[in-house]
Coordinates of C-alpha atoms in Angstrom, one line a residue:
M1 CA -33.1 -12.3 -10.0
D2 CA -30.6 -12.4 -7.1
L3 CA -30.6 -9.0 -5.6
L4 CA -27.9 -7.6 -3.3
R5 CA -27.9 -4.1 -1.7
I6 CA -24.4 -2.7 -1.6
A7 CA -23.1 0.7 -0.4
G8 CA -19.8 2.6 -0.6
A9 CA -18.9 4.9 2.2
S10 CA -17.0 8.2 1.8
I11 CA -15.7 9.3 5.2
N12 CA -13.8 12.2 6.6
Q13 CA -11.2 10.8 9.0
I14 CA -8.4 12.4 11.1
P15 CA -5.1 10.7 11.7
F16 CA -4.9 9.3 15.3
D17 CA -8.4 10.5 16.2
W18 CA -9.2 7.0 17.4
A19 CA -12.5 7.7 19.1
G20 CA -13.7 10.1 16.4
N21 CA -12.7 7.8 13.5
I22 CA -14.4 4.8 15.0
K23 CA -17.5 6.8 15.8
R24 CA -17.8 8.0 12.2
I25 CA -17.4 4.5 10.9
G26 CA -19.9 3.2 13.4
D27 CA -22.5 5.9 12.5
L28 CA -22.3 4.9 8.8
I29 CA -22.6 1.2 9.7
C30 CA -25.8 2.0 11.7
Q31 CA -27.1 4.1 8.8
A32 CA -26.4 1.4 6.3
K33 CA -28.2 -1.2 8.5
E34 CA -31.2 1.1 8.6
L35 CA -31.2 1.2 4.8
E36 CA -30.9 -2.7 4.8
V37 CA -27.5 -2.6 3.1
Q38 CA -26.0 -6.1 2.9
V39 CA -22.4 -5.3 1.8
L40 CA -20.7 -2.0 2.9
C41 CA -17.2 -0.9 1.8
F42 CA -15.2 1.8 3.5
P43 CA -12.0 3.5 2.1
E44 CA -8.3 2.5 2.5
L45 CA -6.8 2.9 6.0
C46 CA -10.0 4.5 7.3
I47 CA -9.5 3.4 10.9
T48 CA -6.2 5.3 11.3
G49 CA -6.5 7.9 8.6
Y50 CA -4.3 7.6 5.6
N51 CA -1.7 10.2 6.4
C52 CA -0.2 8.8 9.6
E53 CA 3.2 8.8 7.8
D54 CA 6.1 7.6 9.9
M55 CA 3.8 6.6 12.8
F56 CA 2.8 3.6 10.5
S57 CA 6.2 2.3 11.6
S58 CA 5.0 2.2 15.2
V59 CA 3.5 -1.1 16.4
H60 CA 1.4 1.1 18.8
T61 CA -0.4 2.5 15.7
A62 CA -1.3 -1.0 14.5
R63 CA -2.3 -2.0 18.1
M64 CA -4.7 0.9 18.4
A65 CA -6.1 0.1 14.9
L66 CA -6.9 -3.4 16.1
R67 CA -8.7 -2.0 19.1
G68 CA -10.8 0.0 16.7
L69 CA -11.4 -3.0 14.5
E70 CA -12.7 -4.9 17.6
E71 CA -15.3 -2.1 18.2
I72 CA -16.3 -2.1 14.6
R73 CA -16.6 -5.9 14.5
D74 CA -19.1 -5.9 17.3
L75 CA -21.4 -3.5 15.3
C76 CA -21.5 -5.8 12.3
T77 CA -24.6 -7.9 12.7
D78 CA -26.6 -8.8 9.6
I79 CA -24.2 -6.9 7.4
T80 CA -20.8 -7.5 5.7
V81 CA -18.3 -4.7 6.1
M82 CA -14.9 -3.9 4.6
V83 CA -12.6 -1.5 6.5
G84 CA -8.9 -0.4 6.0
L85 CA -6.2 -0.5 8.6
P86 CA -2.5 -1.3 9.1
I87 CA -1.7 -4.8 10.5
Y88 CA 1.7 -5.9 11.9
H89 CA 2.4 -9.5 10.9
R90 CA 5.6 -11.6 11.2
G91 CA 7.9 -8.5 11.6
S92 CA 6.4 -6.4 8.9
M93 CA 3.6 -3.8 8.6
Y94 CA 0.9 -4.3 5.9
N95 CA -1.7 -2.0 4.5
C96 CA -4.8 -4.2 4.9
A97 CA -8.6 -4.5 4.3
A98 CA -10.5 -6.5 6.9
V99 CA -13.8 -8.2 5.9
I100 CA -16.3 -8.5 8.8
Q101 CA -19.6 -10.4 8.9
N102 CA -21.9 -11.0 11.9
K103 CA -19.2 -10.0 14.4
K104 CA -16.6 -12.3 12.9
I105 CA -13.6 -11.4 10.8
L106 CA -13.8 -13.5 7.6
G107 CA -10.3 -12.5 6.4
I108 CA -7.6 -9.9 6.0
N109 CA -6.4 -8.8 2.6
A110 CA -2.9 -7.3 2.5
K111 CA -2.1 -4.8 -0.2
K112 CA 0.1 -6.3 -2.9
I113 CA 1.2 -3.2 -4.9
L114 CA 2.2 -0.2 -2.9
T115 CA 1.9 3.5 -4.0
R116 CA 5.3 5.0 -4.5
E117 CA 5.0 8.2 -6.5
G118 CA 3.7 11.8 -6.1
V119 CA 2.5 12.4 -2.6
H120 CA 2.6 8.7 -1.7
Y121 CA 5.4 6.9 0.1
E122 CA 3.9 3.6 1.1
P123 CA 7.1 1.5 0.7
R124 CA 8.6 3.6 3.5
W125 CA 6.2 2.1 6.0
F126 CA 4.6 -1.0 4.4
R127 CA 5.7 -4.2 2.8
P128 CA 3.9 -5.5 -0.3
W129 CA 2.2 -8.9 0.0
P130 CA 3.0 -11.6 -2.6
F131 CA 0.4 -12.4 -5.2
H132 CA -1.6 -15.6 -4.6
R133 CA -0.1 -16.2 -1.1
V134 CA -2.3 -16.9 1.9
D135 CA -1.2 -17.1 5.5
M136 CA -3.0 -17.4 8.9
I137 CA -2.9 -14.7 11.6
H138 CA -4.3 -14.8 15.1
L139 CA -6.1 -11.6 16.1
L140 CA -8.9 -10.6 18.3
G141 CA -9.3 -14.2 19.6
Q142 CA -9.7 -16.0 16.3
D143 CA -7.5 -17.5 13.6
V144 CA -8.0 -15.5 10.4
P145 CA -6.9 -16.1 6.7
F146 CA -4.4 -13.3 5.7
G147 CA -3.1 -12.3 2.3
D148 CA -4.4 -12.5 -1.2
L149 CA -8.1 -13.6 -0.7
S150 CA -11.5 -13.6 -2.2
Y151 CA -14.7 -14.6 -0.4
H152 CA -17.6 -16.8 -0.9
F153 CA -20.7 -16.3 1.3
G154 CA -24.4 -16.7 0.5
N155 CA -24.6 -16.6 -3.2
L156 CA -21.8 -14.0 -3.6
H157 CA -18.2 -14.3 -4.7
L158 CA -16.5 -11.1 -3.5
G159 CA -13.2 -9.7 -4.6
I160 CA -11.1 -7.1 -2.8
V161 CA -8.8 -4.5 -4.4
I162 CA -6.8 -1.9 -2.5
C163 CA -6.2 1.4 -4.4
E164 CA -2.9 1.1 -6.3
E165 CA -3.7 -2.6 -7.2
A166 CA -6.2 -1.2 -9.7
W167 CA -4.1 1.6 -11.0
S168 CA -0.8 -0.3 -11.6
S169 CA 0.1 -2.1 -14.8
E170 CA 1.2 -5.0 -12.6
G171 CA -2.3 -5.1 -11.0
T172 CA -5.5 -7.0 -11.1
A173 CA -6.8 -7.1 -14.7
G174 CA -5.6 -10.6 -15.4
D175 CA -6.3 -11.9 -11.9
S176 CA -8.3 -15.1 -12.4
A177 CA -9.8 -15.0 -8.9
L178 CA -11.2 -11.6 -9.4
S179 CA -12.5 -12.6 -12.8
S180 CA -14.8 -15.1 -11.2
C181 CA -16.3 -12.6 -8.7
E182 CA -19.7 -11.1 -9.2
L183 CA -18.7 -8.0 -7.0
V184 CA -15.3 -6.4 -6.7
V185 CA -14.8 -3.7 -4.1
N186 CA -11.9 -1.2 -4.2
L187 CA -10.9 0.5 -0.9
S188 CA -9.0 3.7 -2.0
A189 CA -7.4 6.8 -0.6
S190 CA -7.1 8.7 -3.8
H191 CA -6.2 12.4 -3.5
F192 CA -7.8 15.1 -5.5
A193 CA -6.1 16.4 -8.6
L194 CA -7.3 18.2 -11.8
G195 CA -8.6 15.7 -14.3
K196 CA -8.4 12.7 -11.8
S197 CA -12.2 12.2 -11.6
K198 CA -12.3 11.3 -15.3
I199 CA -9.3 8.9 -14.9
R200 CA -11.1 7.2 -12.0
E201 CA -14.3 6.8 -14.0
T202 CA -12.4 5.2 -16.8
L203 CA -10.6 2.9 -14.4
V204 CA -13.9 1.7 -12.7
A205 CA -15.7 1.3 -16.0
D206 CA -12.9 -0.6 -17.6
A207 CA -12.5 -2.9 -14.6
S208 CA -16.2 -3.7 -14.5
R209 CA -16.0 -4.6 -18.2
S210 CA -12.8 -6.6 -17.8
F211 CA -14.2 -8.6 -14.8
Q212 CA -17.8 -8.7 -16.2
A213 CA -18.8 -7.7 -12.7
F214 CA -20.2 -5.0 -10.4
Y215 CA -17.3 -2.8 -9.2
L216 CA -17.6 -0.6 -6.1
Y217 CA -15.0 2.1 -5.6
T218 CA -14.8 4.1 -2.4
N219 CA -12.6 7.0 -1.3
L220 CA -11.8 9.3 1.6
V221 CA -13.2 12.8 1.8
G222 CA -11.7 15.9 3.5
L223 CA -8.4 17.5 4.3
E224 CA -6.0 15.1 6.1
S225 CA -3.1 16.6 8.1
G226 CA -3.3 19.9 6.2
R227 CA -1.6 18.5 3.2
I228 CA -3.8 16.3 1.0
V229 CA -7.4 16.8 -0.1
Y230 CA -9.7 13.9 -0.8
D231 CA -12.9 14.5 -2.8
G232 CA -14.9 11.5 -1.6
E233 CA -15.6 10.2 -5.0
T234 CA -17.5 6.9 -4.8
L235 CA -18.4 5.1 -8.0
I236 CA -20.3 1.9 -9.0
G237 CA -19.4 0.4 -12.3
E238 CA -21.5 -2.2 -14.1
F239 CA -20.2 -4.0 -17.2
G240 CA -18.3 -1.2 -18.7
K241 CA -20.2 1.9 -17.6
I242 CA -20.6 4.0 -14.5
A243 CA -24.0 3.2 -13.1
K244 CA -24.0 5.5 -10.1
R245 CA -21.8 8.1 -8.5
A246 CA -21.7 10.1 -5.3
K247 CA -21.4 13.9 -5.2
R248 CA -17.8 15.0 -4.6
F249 CA -16.6 17.3 -1.8
Q250 CA -19.6 16.8 0.5
L251 CA -19.1 18.8 3.6
N252 CA -20.0 16.2 6.2
D253 CA -18.5 13.5 8.3
G254 CA -19.5 10.8 5.8
S255 CA -22.1 9.6 3.3
L256 CA -23.3 6.4 1.6
L257 CA -23.8 5.6 -2.1
V258 CA -26.4 2.8 -2.1
R259 CA -27.4 0.6 -5.1
D260 CA -29.3 -2.7 -5.6
I261 CA -27.5 -5.0 -7.9
D262 CA -28.6 -8.3 -9.6
L263 CA -25.9 -10.9 -9.2
D264 CA -27.5 -13.0 -11.9
L265 CA -26.6 -10.3 -14.5
A266 CA -22.9 -10.8 -13.6
R267 CA -23.2 -14.6 -13.9
V268 CA -24.9 -14.3 -17.3
A269 CA -22.3 -11.8 -18.5
K270 CA -19.5 -14.1 -17.5
L271 CA -21.1 -17.1 -19.2
K272 CA -21.5 -15.1 -22.4
N273 CA -17.9 -13.8 -22.2
R274 CA -16.6 -17.3 -21.6
S275 CA -18.6 -18.7 -24.5
V276 CA -17.2 -16.0 -26.9
L277 CA -13.6 -16.7 -25.7
D278 CA -14.0 -20.5 -26.1
N279 CA -15.4 -20.0 -29.6
T280 CA -12.5 -17.7 -30.5
L281 CA -9.9 -20.2 -29.2
T282 CA -11.6 -23.0 -31.1
S283 CA -11.6 -21.1 -34.4
N284 CA -7.9 -20.4 -34.0
E285 CA -6.9 -24.0 -33.5

């Protein structure tokens, strides 16, 4: 067995409440460390709040988010944490996920497929990042990989998905990098709608089956800017089924969904799946 304790955070954030947003994130990091969580994932754009709208076009917003990231980074000892924030890079704004470990930023994933329907207008503020492209960015005193990344540390191969990348037909189902990951995490800001919970369950279960991996889905909770309601649904998928879920609409600042996973199960599943595929290809030759 190769056990890893993971957690998904649902969190109630307020746009531009810099001190409050960072405190709520910090409180959950401390709580996760007390529970001996090793990998903790927060939702999309959790540092700023998702509904900053046209203020995402302000470099000041990205600058303040980086200050928040610096505070969060310094809390991350003996834990790996993913948080969402906007980052200004080479003249464009990107919707990003930062991966932090032991007070160091391992990398920044930039969202590749933007949400552009219903209540979402991401192309108005953000630029999509190209698939399979990696750049370097200097931030908070270190040079950091930036773009379409996956991560190897310890015995884990970790993949990152940001919300719409999982929902879109252009998305990640055929991504070979994700297919080799034992754990895929999804940072989301998915608003409540009737019937949407069932759709999310299907998405998470199907993704965990497609990747033959553990799949951790996180979401915001609460009412942002008086316009959009988030239900805080957090899910863990394992090889085609939902293994654990958090209660929706929890009336608190944030909560954790914790589960121990055995990475060896993902490795065995991938080997079996590859063997079946190889045999199928051979029989068709």
